[in-house]
Each structure stands twice: as C-alpha cells, then as structure tokens.
PDB file of C-alpha atoms in Angstrom:
ATOM      1  CA  MET A   1     201.789 219.549 210.741  1.00 36.00           C
ATOM      2  CA  ILE A   2     201.969 217.908 214.151  1.00 36.00           C
ATOM      3  CA  ARG A   3     198.601 216.331 214.710  1.00 37.00           C
ATOM      4  CA  SER A   4     196.707 216.440 217.983  1.00 37.00           C
ATOM      5  CA  THR A   5     195.544 213.204 219.573  1.00 35.00           C
ATOM      6  CA  THR A   6     191.962 213.051 220.798  1.00 35.00           C
ATOM      7  CA  GLN A   7     190.462 210.339 222.976  1.00 35.00           C
ATOM      8  CA  PHE A   8     186.707 209.924 223.254  1.00 31.00           C
ATOM      9  CA  LEU A   9     185.065 208.232 226.208  1.00 32.00           C
ATOM     10  CA  PHE A  10     181.339 207.816 226.634  1.00 29.00           C
ATOM     11  CA  GLY A  11     180.095 209.961 229.476  1.00 34.00           C
ATOM     12  CA  THR A  12     182.919 212.488 229.198  1.00 33.00           C
ATOM     13  CA  LEU A  13     183.517 215.436 226.940  1.00 35.00           C
ATOM     14  CA  ALA A  14     185.974 215.194 224.090  1.00 33.00           C
ATOM     15  CA  VAL A  15     189.295 216.564 225.280  1.00 32.00           C
ATOM     16  CA  ILE A  16     191.984 218.002 223.029  1.00 33.00           C
ATOM     17  CA  VAL A  17     195.276 216.433 224.048  1.00 30.00           C
ATOM     18  CA  LEU A  18     198.263 218.067 222.385  1.00 31.00           C
ATOM     19  CA  ALA A  19     201.255 215.800 222.133  1.00 30.00           C
ATOM     20  CA  ALA A  20     203.385 218.720 220.934  1.00 32.00           C
ATOM     21  CA  PRO A  21     202.875 222.349 219.874  1.00 35.00           C
ATOM     22  CA  VAL A  22     200.504 222.526 216.916  1.00 37.00           C
ATOM     23  CA  SER A  23     201.465 224.648 213.925  1.00 42.00           C
ATOM     24  CA  ALA A  24     199.274 227.321 212.410  1.00 42.00           C
ATOM     25  CA  GLN A  25     198.137 224.768 209.861  1.00 71.00           C
ATOM     26  CA  MET A  26     195.059 224.385 212.068  1.00 92.00           C
ATOM     27  CA  ILE A  27     192.735 226.510 209.938  1.00 97.00           C
ATOM     28  CA  VAL A  28     189.534 227.872 211.476  1.00 98.00           C
ATOM     29  CA  ALA A  29     186.853 229.412 209.254  1.00 98.00           C
ATOM     30  CA  HIS A  30     185.863 232.790 210.725  1.00 98.00           C
ATOM     31  CA  ARG A  31     182.073 232.824 211.087  1.00 98.00           C
ATOM     32  CA  GLY A  32     182.215 230.007 208.558  1.00 98.00           C
ATOM     33  CA  ALA A  33     183.407 230.597 204.998  1.00 98.00           C
ATOM     34  CA  SER A  34     182.249 234.170 205.443  1.00 98.00           C
ATOM     35  CA  HIS A  35     183.934 235.591 202.339  1.00 98.00           C
ATOM     36  CA  ASP A  36     181.706 233.436 200.156  1.00 98.00           C
ATOM     37  CA  ALA A  37     178.552 232.934 202.245  1.00 98.00           C
ATOM     38  CA  PRO A  38     176.614 234.970 204.827  1.00 98.00           C
ATOM     39  CA  GLU A  39     178.504 234.883 208.115  1.00 98.00           C
ATOM     40  CA  ASN A  40     177.330 232.728 211.005  1.00 98.00           C
ATOM     41  CA  THR A  41     174.808 230.802 208.914  1.00 98.00           C
ATOM     42  CA  LEU A  42     174.551 227.092 208.279  1.00 98.00           C
ATOM     43  CA  SER A  43     175.439 227.743 204.627  1.00 98.00           C
ATOM     44  CA  ALA A  44     178.706 229.411 205.698  1.00 98.00           C
ATOM     45  CA  PHE A  45     179.597 226.578 208.052  1.00 98.00           C
ATOM     46  CA  ARG A  46     178.813 223.829 205.564  1.00 98.00           C
ATOM     47  CA  LEU A  47     180.835 225.611 202.890  1.00 98.00           C
ATOM     48  CA  ALA A  48     183.783 225.895 205.286  1.00 98.00           C
ATOM     49  CA  TRP A  49     183.855 222.116 205.641  1.00 98.00           C
ATOM     50  CA  GLN A  50     183.709 221.767 201.850  1.00 98.00           C
ATOM     51  CA  GLN A  51     186.682 224.143 201.616  1.00 98.00           C
ATOM     52  CA  GLY A  52     188.763 221.961 203.913  1.00 97.00           C
ATOM     53  CA  ALA A  53     188.680 223.922 207.170  1.00 98.00           C
ATOM     54  CA  ASP A  54     189.901 222.150 210.299  1.00 97.00           C
ATOM     55  CA  GLY A  55     187.394 224.047 212.395  1.00 98.00           C
ATOM     56  CA  ILE A  56     184.679 226.683 212.297  1.00 98.00           C
ATOM     57  CA  GLU A  57     184.268 229.703 214.567  1.00 98.00           C
ATOM     58  CA  GLY A  58     180.900 231.216 215.412  1.00 98.00           C
ATOM     59  CA  ASP A  59     179.608 233.963 217.707  1.00 99.00           C
ATOM     60  CA  PHE A  60     176.947 233.071 220.256  1.00 99.00           C
ATOM     61  CA  TYR A  61     174.407 234.928 222.381  1.00 99.00           C
ATOM     62  CA  LEU A  62     171.796 233.792 224.875  1.00 99.00           C
ATOM     63  CA  THR A  63     168.275 234.858 223.916  1.00 98.00           C
ATOM     64  CA  ALA A  64     165.552 236.095 226.274  1.00 98.00           C
ATOM     65  CA  ASP A  65     164.131 232.562 226.405  1.00 98.00           C
ATOM     66  CA  ASN A  66     167.507 230.913 227.131  1.00 98.00           C
ATOM     67  CA  GLU A  67     168.336 229.643 223.662  1.00 98.00           C
ATOM     68  CA  ILE A  68     171.881 229.960 222.301  1.00 99.00           C
ATOM     69  CA  VAL A  69     171.934 231.485 218.814  1.00 99.00           C
ATOM     70  CA  CYS A  70     174.730 232.231 216.371  1.00 99.00           C
ATOM     71  CA  ILE A  71     175.168 235.857 215.313  1.00 99.00           C
ATOM     72  CA  HIS A  72     177.988 238.378 215.657  1.00 98.00           C
ATOM     73  CA  ASP A  73     176.247 241.653 216.445  1.00 98.00           C
ATOM     74  CA  GLY A  74     174.199 242.436 219.504  1.00 98.00           C
ATOM     75  CA  ASP A  75     171.199 243.119 217.285  1.00 98.00           C
ATOM     76  CA  THR A  76     169.887 241.895 213.932  1.00 98.00           C
ATOM     77  CA  LYS A  77     169.988 245.156 211.942  1.00 98.00           C
ATOM     78  CA  ARG A  78     173.122 244.560 209.839  1.00 98.00           C
ATOM     79  CA  THR A  79     172.368 241.025 208.703  1.00 98.00           C
ATOM     80  CA  ALA A  80     168.554 240.916 208.846  1.00 98.00           C
ATOM     81  CA  GLY A  81     167.628 244.520 208.032  1.00 98.00           C
ATOM     82  CA  VAL A  82     165.359 244.855 211.067  1.00 98.00           C
ATOM     83  CA  LYS A  83     166.692 245.752 214.493  1.00 98.00           C
ATOM     84  CA  ARG A  84     165.987 243.309 217.282  1.00 98.00           C
ATOM     85  CA  VAL A  85     168.288 243.081 220.279  1.00 98.00           C
ATOM     86  CA  ILE A  86     169.397 239.459 220.568  1.00 98.00           C
ATOM     87  CA  GLU A  87     169.417 239.130 224.345  1.00 98.00           C
ATOM     88  CA  LYS A  88     165.980 240.783 224.630  1.00 98.00           C
ATOM     89  CA  SER A  89     164.339 238.692 221.907  1.00 98.00           C
ATOM     90  CA  THR A  90     162.982 235.153 221.866  1.00 98.00           C
ATOM     91  CA  LEU A  91     164.162 232.519 219.432  1.00 98.00           C
ATOM     92  CA  ALA A  92     160.800 232.670 217.670  1.00 98.00           C
ATOM     93  CA  GLU A  93     161.124 236.437 217.201  1.00 98.00           C
ATOM     94  CA  LEU A  94     164.630 236.050 215.792  1.00 98.00           C
ATOM     95  CA  ARG A  95     163.503 233.199 213.526  1.00 98.00           C
ATOM     96  CA  SER A  96     160.880 235.472 211.965  1.00 98.00           C
ATOM     97  CA  LEU A  97     163.706 237.318 210.173  1.00 98.00           C
ATOM     98  CA  GLU A  98     166.087 236.119 207.444  1.00 98.00           C
ATOM     99  CA  TYR A  99     169.857 236.524 207.467  1.00 98.00           C
ATOM    100  CA  GLY A 100     171.153 235.665 204.005  1.00 98.00           C
ATOM    101  CA  SER A 101     169.996 238.065 201.320  1.00 98.00           C
ATOM    102  CA  TRP A 102     172.208 240.917 202.573  1.00 98.00           C
ATOM    103  CA  LYS A 103     175.139 238.881 201.257  1.00 98.00           C
ATOM    104  CA  ASN A 104     173.552 237.561 198.066  1.00 97.00           C
ATOM    105  CA  GLU A 105     170.000 236.883 196.976  1.00 98.00           C
ATOM    106  CA  LYS A 106     170.865 233.215 196.469  1.00 97.00           C
ATOM    107  CA  PHE A 107     171.089 232.943 200.273  1.00 98.00           C
ATOM    108  CA  ALA A 108     167.666 234.475 200.890  1.00 98.00           C
ATOM    109  CA  GLY A 109     165.749 232.671 203.610  1.00 97.00           C
ATOM    110  CA  GLU A 110     168.710 231.811 205.848  1.00 98.00           C
ATOM    111  CA  ALA A 111     167.583 231.483 209.461  1.00 98.00           C
ATOM    112  CA  ILE A 112     169.570 232.400 212.539  1.00 98.00           C
ATOM    113  CA  PRO A 113     171.080 229.076 213.678  1.00 98.00           C
ATOM    114  CA  THR A 114     171.042 227.674 217.190  1.00 98.00           C
ATOM    115  CA  LEU A 115     174.154 226.192 218.745  1.00 98.00           C
ATOM    116  CA  ASP A 116     172.581 222.746 218.412  1.00 98.00           C
ATOM    117  CA  GLU A 117     172.199 223.267 214.659  1.00 98.00           C
ATOM    118  CA  VAL A 118     175.773 224.479 214.274  1.00 98.00           C
ATOM    119  CA  ILE A 119     177.056 221.455 216.186  1.00 98.00           C
ATOM    120  CA  ALA A 120     175.116 219.207 213.811  1.00 97.00           C
ATOM    121  CA  THR A 121     177.214 220.466 210.866  1.00 98.00           C
ATOM    122  CA  VAL A 122     180.569 219.511 212.428  1.00 98.00           C
ATOM    123  CA  PRO A 123     182.149 216.374 210.925  1.00 97.00           C
ATOM    124  CA  VAL A 124     183.821 213.738 213.062  1.00 97.00           C
ATOM    125  CA  GLY A 125     187.202 214.872 214.370  1.00 96.00           C
ATOM    126  CA  LYS A 126     186.754 218.532 213.418  1.00 97.00           C
ATOM    127  CA  LYS A 127     186.693 221.549 215.750  1.00 97.00           C
ATOM    128  CA  LEU A 128     183.956 223.954 216.779  1.00 98.00           C
ATOM    129  CA  VAL A 129     185.231 227.243 218.181  1.00 98.00           C
ATOM    130  CA  ILE A 130     182.483 228.892 220.256  1.00 98.00           C
ATOM    131  CA  GLU A 131     182.936 232.619 220.840  1.00 98.00           C
ATOM    132  CA  LEU A 132     180.807 233.839 223.728  1.00 98.00           C
ATOM    133  CA  LYS A 133     179.264 237.234 223.029  1.00 98.00           C
ATOM    134  CA  SER A 134     176.878 237.034 225.977  1.00 98.00           C
ATOM    135  CA  LYS A 135     178.714 237.151 229.267  1.00 98.00           C
ATOM    136  CA  LEU A 136     178.298 235.121 232.451  1.00 98.00           C
ATOM    137  CA  ARG A 137     174.598 234.409 231.972  1.00 98.00           C
ATOM    138  CA  ILE A 138     175.330 232.193 228.959  1.00 98.00           C
ATOM    139  CA  VAL A 139     177.659 229.823 230.805  1.00 98.00           C
ATOM    140  CA  PRO A 140     175.118 227.484 232.491  1.00 98.00           C
ATOM    141  CA  THR A 141     173.173 226.991 229.252  1.00 98.00           C
ATOM    142  CA  LEU A 142     176.375 226.441 227.292  1.00 98.00           C
ATOM    143  CA  VAL A 143     177.570 223.822 229.776  1.00 98.00           C
ATOM    144  CA  GLU A 144     174.207 222.066 229.576  1.00 98.00           C
ATOM    145  CA  THR A 145     174.300 222.100 225.769  1.00 98.00           C
ATOM    146  CA  LEU A 146     177.828 220.714 225.501  1.00 97.00           C
ATOM    147  CA  LYS A 147     177.049 217.957 227.980  1.00 97.00           C
ATOM    148  CA  LYS A 148     174.036 217.036 225.864  1.00 97.00           C
ATOM    149  CA  HIS A 149     176.389 216.516 222.920  1.00 96.00           C
ATOM    150  CA  GLN A 150     179.201 214.942 224.920  1.00 91.00           C
ATOM    151  CA  ASP A 151     179.234 211.711 222.914  1.00 92.00           C
ATOM    152  CA  LYS A 152     179.698 213.497 219.579  1.00 94.00           C
ATOM    153  CA  PRO A 153     183.302 212.930 218.412  1.00 95.00           C
ATOM    154  CA  ILE A 154     184.199 216.560 217.730  1.00 95.00           C
ATOM    155  CA  GLN A 155     186.520 218.967 219.530  1.00 95.00           C
ATOM    156  CA  TRP A 156     185.280 222.017 221.429  1.00 96.00           C
ATOM    157  CA  VAL A 157     187.158 225.269 221.936  1.00 98.00           C
ATOM    158  CA  VAL A 158     185.490 228.121 223.854  1.00 98.00           C
ATOM    159  CA  ILE A 159     186.739 231.708 223.490  1.00 98.00           C
ATOM    160  CA  ALA A 160     185.648 235.022 225.024  1.00 98.00           C
ATOM    161  CA  PHE A 161     186.799 238.624 225.315  1.00 98.00           C
ATOM    162  CA  ASP A 162     185.246 238.871 228.773  1.00 98.00           C
ATOM    163  CA  ALA A 163     187.845 237.384 231.130  1.00 98.00           C
ATOM    164  CA  PRO A 164     185.405 236.540 233.973  1.00 98.00           C
ATOM    165  CA  THR A 165     183.189 234.672 231.494  1.00 98.00           C
ATOM    166  CA  ALA A 166     186.135 232.685 230.129  1.00 98.00           C
ATOM    167  CA  ALA A 167     187.265 231.919 233.674  1.00 98.00           C
ATOM    168  CA  GLU A 168     183.822 230.773 234.808  1.00 98.00           C
ATOM    169  CA  PHE A 169     183.359 228.487 231.827  1.00 98.00           C
ATOM    170  CA  LYS A 170     186.807 226.943 232.354  1.00 98.00           C
ATOM    171  CA  LYS A 171     185.961 226.435 236.021  1.00 98.00           C
ATOM    172  CA  GLN A 172     182.760 224.581 235.144  1.00 98.00           C
ATOM    173  CA  MET A 173     184.226 222.558 232.254  1.00 98.00           C
ATOM    174  CA  PRO A 174     187.967 222.250 232.875  1.00 98.00           C
ATOM    175  CA  SER A 175     188.359 219.557 230.196  1.00 96.00           C
ATOM    176  CA  VAL A 176     187.361 221.946 227.388  1.00 97.00           C
ATOM    177  CA  LYS A 177     190.051 224.108 225.788  1.00 97.00           C
ATOM    178  CA  THR A 178     189.354 227.772 226.535  1.00 98.00           C
ATOM    179  CA  HIS A 179     191.076 230.917 225.252  1.00 98.00           C
ATOM    180  CA  TRP A 180     190.721 234.517 226.415  1.00 98.00           C
ATOM    181  CA  LEU A 181     190.552 236.996 223.512  1.00 98.00           C
ATOM    182  CA  THR A 182     192.200 240.376 223.102  1.00 98.00           C
ATOM    183  CA  SER A 183     192.928 242.999 220.482  1.00 98.00           C
ATOM    184  CA  PHE A 184     195.575 245.728 220.756  1.00 98.00           C
ATOM    185  CA  LYS A 185     195.248 249.499 221.118  1.00 96.00           C
ATOM    186  CA  ARG A 186     197.510 252.428 221.760  1.00 94.00           C
ATOM    187  CA  SER A 187     196.731 255.927 222.985  1.00 92.00           C
ATOM    188  CA  SER A 188     198.948 257.689 220.417  1.00 93.00           C
ATOM    189  CA  PRO A 189     201.158 256.799 217.420  1.00 90.00           C
ATOM    190  CA  ALA A 190     204.218 257.070 219.654  1.00 90.00           C
ATOM    191  CA  SER A 191     202.897 254.873 222.475  1.00 92.00           C
ATOM    192  CA  PHE A 192     203.141 251.122 222.959  1.00 93.00           C
ATOM    193  CA  TYR A 193     200.320 248.791 222.078  1.00 97.00           C
ATOM    194  CA  ARG A 194     198.408 247.393 225.032  1.00 97.00           C
ATOM    195  CA  PRO A 195     198.006 244.874 226.448  1.00 98.00           C
ATOM    196  CA  THR A 196     201.665 243.912 226.470  1.00 98.00           C
ATOM    197  CA  ALA A 197     202.752 240.297 226.231  1.00 98.00           C
ATOM    198  CA  ALA A 198     203.343 240.245 229.989  1.00 98.00           C
ATOM    199  CA  GLU A 199     199.857 241.640 230.616  1.00 98.00           C
ATOM    200  CA  VAL A 200     198.283 239.053 228.310  1.00 98.00           C
ATOM    201  CA  ALA A 201     200.123 236.233 230.068  1.00 98.00           C
ATOM    202  CA  ALA A 202     199.068 237.576 233.467  1.00 98.00           C
ATOM    203  CA  THR A 203     195.399 237.573 232.433  1.00 98.00           C
ATOM    204  CA  VAL A 204     195.626 234.042 231.059  1.00 98.00           C
ATOM    205  CA  LYS A 205     197.285 232.826 234.234  1.00 97.00           C
ATOM    206  CA  LYS A 206     194.786 234.608 236.481  1.00 97.00           C
ATOM    207  CA  THR A 207     191.727 233.254 234.655  1.00 98.00           C
ATOM    208  CA  GLY A 208     193.093 229.718 234.480  1.00 98.00           C
ATOM    209  CA  VAL A 209     192.399 229.323 230.758  1.00 98.00           C
ATOM    210  CA  ASP A 210     194.587 227.481 228.271  1.00 98.00           C
ATOM    211  CA  GLY A 211     195.771 230.355 226.122  1.00 98.00           C
ATOM    212  CA  VAL A 212     194.904 233.513 224.243  1.00 98.00           C
ATOM    213  CA  GLY A 213     193.391 234.456 220.917  1.00 98.00           C
ATOM    214  CA  MET A 214     194.767 237.728 219.553  1.00 98.00           C
ATOM    215  CA  LYS A 215     194.083 240.040 216.659  1.00 98.00           C
ATOM    216  CA  GLY A 216     196.785 239.055 214.197  1.00 98.00           C
ATOM    217  CA  MET A 217     199.068 242.100 214.113  1.00 97.00           C
ATOM    218  CA  PRO A 218     202.584 241.150 212.932  1.00 95.00           C
ATOM    219  CA  GLY A 219     203.906 244.524 214.076  1.00 92.00           C
ATOM    220  CA  VAL A 220     202.925 243.647 217.643  1.00 97.00           C
ATOM    221  CA  ILE A 221     203.211 239.864 217.823  1.00 98.00           C
ATOM    222  CA  ASP A 222     206.778 238.815 217.077  1.00 98.00           C
ATOM    223  CA  ALA A 223     209.233 236.241 218.401  1.00 98.00           C
ATOM    224  CA  ASP A 224     210.006 238.263 221.535  1.00 98.00           C
ATOM    225  CA  PHE A 225     206.287 238.761 222.217  1.00 98.00           C
ATOM    226  CA  VAL A 226     205.671 235.015 221.977  1.00 98.00           C
ATOM    227  CA  LYS A 227     208.684 234.259 224.168  1.00 98.00           C
ATOM    228  CA  THR A 228     207.354 236.618 226.843  1.00 98.00           C
ATOM    229  CA  LEU A 229     203.889 235.067 226.592  1.00 98.00           C
ATOM    230  CA  LYS A 230     205.206 231.583 227.266  1.00 97.00           C
ATOM    231  CA  ALA A 231     207.580 232.700 230.007  1.00 98.00           C
ATOM    232  CA  GLY A 232     204.658 234.394 231.741  1.00 98.00           C
ATOM    233  CA  GLY A 233     202.487 231.290 231.792  1.00 96.00           C
ATOM    234  CA  CYS A 234     200.575 231.477 228.507  1.00 98.00           C
ATOM    235  CA  PRO A 235     201.492 228.264 226.666  1.00 96.00           C
ATOM    236  CA  GLU A 236     199.573 228.784 223.415  1.00 97.00           C
ATOM    237  CA  PHE A 237     197.938 231.374 221.213  1.00 98.00           C
ATOM    238  CA  HIS A 238     195.856 231.692 218.081  1.00 98.00           C
ATOM    239  CA  VAL A 239     195.338 234.685 215.794  1.00 98.00           C
ATOM    240  CA  TRP A 240     192.437 236.246 213.898  1.00 98.00           C
ATOM    241  CA  THR A 241     191.407 237.292 211.214  1.00 98.00           C
ATOM    242  CA  ILE A 242     194.147 236.423 208.691  1.00 98.00           C
ATOM    243  CA  ASP A 243     193.206 236.469 205.001  1.00 98.00           C
ATOM    244  CA  ASP A 244     196.596 236.831 203.290  1.00 97.00           C
ATOM    245  CA  VAL A 245     199.076 234.019 202.897  1.00 97.00           C
ATOM    246  CA  ALA A 246     202.221 235.921 203.893  1.00 97.00           C
ATOM    247  CA  THR A 247     200.783 236.951 207.263  1.00 97.00           C
ATOM    248  CA  ALA A 248     199.457 233.445 207.874  1.00 97.00           C
ATOM    249  CA  LYS A 249     202.927 232.028 207.246  1.00 96.00           C
ATOM    250  CA  THR A 250     204.429 234.556 209.646  1.00 96.00           C
ATOM    251  CA  PHE A 251     202.207 233.356 212.453  1.00 96.00           C
ATOM    252  CA  GLU A 252     202.810 229.746 211.500  1.00 95.00           C
ATOM    253  CA  SER A 253     206.531 230.358 211.953  1.00 95.00           C
ATOM    254  CA  LEU A 254     205.868 231.872 215.381  1.00 96.00           C
ATOM    255  CA  GLY A 255     204.135 228.684 216.486  1.00 95.00           C
ATOM    256  CA  ALA A 256     200.509 229.810 216.531  1.00 96.00           C
ATOM    257  CA  TRP A 257     198.082 227.107 217.628  1.00 95.00           C
ATOM    258  CA  GLY A 258     195.701 228.175 214.886  1.00 96.00           C
ATOM    259  CA  VAL A 259     194.794 230.782 212.300  1.00 97.00           C
ATOM    260  CA  THR A 260     191.241 232.061 211.933  1.00 98.00           C
ATOM    261  CA  THR A 261     190.376 233.249 208.431  1.00 98.00           C
ATOM    262  CA  ASN A 262     187.467 234.314 206.229  1.00 98.00           C
ATOM    263  CA  VAL A 263     189.035 232.410 203.318  1.00 98.00           C
ATOM    264  CA  PRO A 264     189.900 228.864 204.423  1.00 98.00           C
ATOM    265  CA  ALA A 265     190.013 227.801 200.771  1.00 97.00           C
ATOM    266  CA  VAL A 266     193.017 230.128 200.312  1.00 97.00           C
ATOM    267  CA  ILE A 267     194.873 229.918 203.621  1.00 97.00           C
ATOM    268  CA  GLY A 268     194.496 226.181 204.150  1.00 96.00           C
ATOM    269  CA  PRO A 269     196.238 225.011 200.965  1.00 95.00           C
ATOM    270  CA  ALA A 270     198.936 227.680 201.326  1.00 94.00           C
ATOM    271  CA  LEU A 271     199.977 226.464 204.789  1.00 91.00           C
ATOM    272  CA  ARG A 272     199.705 222.787 203.964  1.00 82.00           C
TER     273      ARG A 272
END
C-alpha cells in the first residue's frame, strides 16, 4: 500500500496530500462496523477501529436546532421504532429515542450521535468520511464544526450525492478532500447504465471536487471506465458498499482510492 503523507499545522485544517495513487487498501467502515453493531452509532464506530479500519463513514443531517447528527434515514422509524423527521426535530427530541435494540438487545440505549461525538472516536491519523444527507443548509454548520476541531490530527473526507452541496462545501473549505457520490441506473435491461464515465467526470470537473464515490458495480466500472474518468478530469474514485473479497480485489486492481464496507474485519486483512 502506498501511504498518504499528512502534514498538520496549527490554525489550519488537516490536508490529505497524496504522494501517489492510493490503493484500495484504504478500508472505510460503512456506517461503522455495521454488520456487527447498529449502524451510525458510537458502538459501531468504536468497533470499526478495533477491527482495523482506516476510516469510518457516517451519514449526517442538520436538525431543526442546527445540530449535526449521525443517522442514515430521513426519519427515525427504522432504527428507533418511532417516526420523527430528522430535519424537523430538535436534538433533544431525537435524544429521547434509542437506536440500538433494533440490531440486538445488547445495544439497547444507544443514542443518536452528534458529529462532535463521532469525531471524538477517531484515532490520530485515521479518516472520518462525512456523508451529507442534508443539502446546502448543512454546509455553514459543518464548516464551523470542522474549524472547531482543526487541531485534531485526523483526516476529513466529505461526500454528498447532491452536487451543489458538494460544490459549495469544497468552495468554502478547499483544503478538505471532497467526493461527489453516484449510483448507476438504466431504463431497460438492454440500455446502458447512467451516468456514463464521461458524465461522471464532467460532474466532478464542474463541481470542482476531488473525485467521485460510486456504487461498486464491477459490471459497470472496469478499466475502460476508469480510463475515461481520469481522461475527463476525475483523478480518483472510491466504491461502496463492498462486502466480498473478490469484488474488493477487483476494485483494488483498478486503482480505487478506497473501499467502503460493512465488514472491515474481513475486507481489511484480505487486501493487506
């Protein structure tokens, strides 16, 4: 694995400086170690570090009272059993619920974590991948939060499906690695998957971000796809969510910047 070099200066954010393309051995735990612990909880993130992950990925919304919380869905029904819309609820209202027992009773009592609490779990030199579920309204609070933690020696990566949100964050914090996210769809079994590699590269170039995160579909992403990405101005990519070793190795061979997985304890050792 070619290691990245990171320099930390007081008063500036940690910047990821890549001396050379990084292999897919950069393992990111999807919503934490979410196969073994309830997703997007502090238990899942702490377990991911114990399992040797290089980074953790979490999903973040802005609450009604301008707090950033970690949860995947737009409401609490699936993981808390009671429906409250995240962006229309206060932190106190969301904290009145618990988010662990749906996975296993041993996790009963898990609270919805704030971004500050997630950051506190990240060891020195590791990565925190912040997926923005809220759109443009989250950016000012996110920028303020990251600046508050600017002397913590960890590495930030911000990702978002909403291209304007990714672009605005990158504009406000150009030193922080930012990826636009996309999945692939087709209108019929005989049609091509969209977006194409050229379309992905065009979006990355237009938004000014550093690369793209894509749903890991080996039938779509191959050597020609990657070649077109780079030729079009998209220098790097990562893939999600890869839980089998063979697929992870495929993307490693294609030069993926990282692999996001629910099972870092499996994928990490296999690629290393």
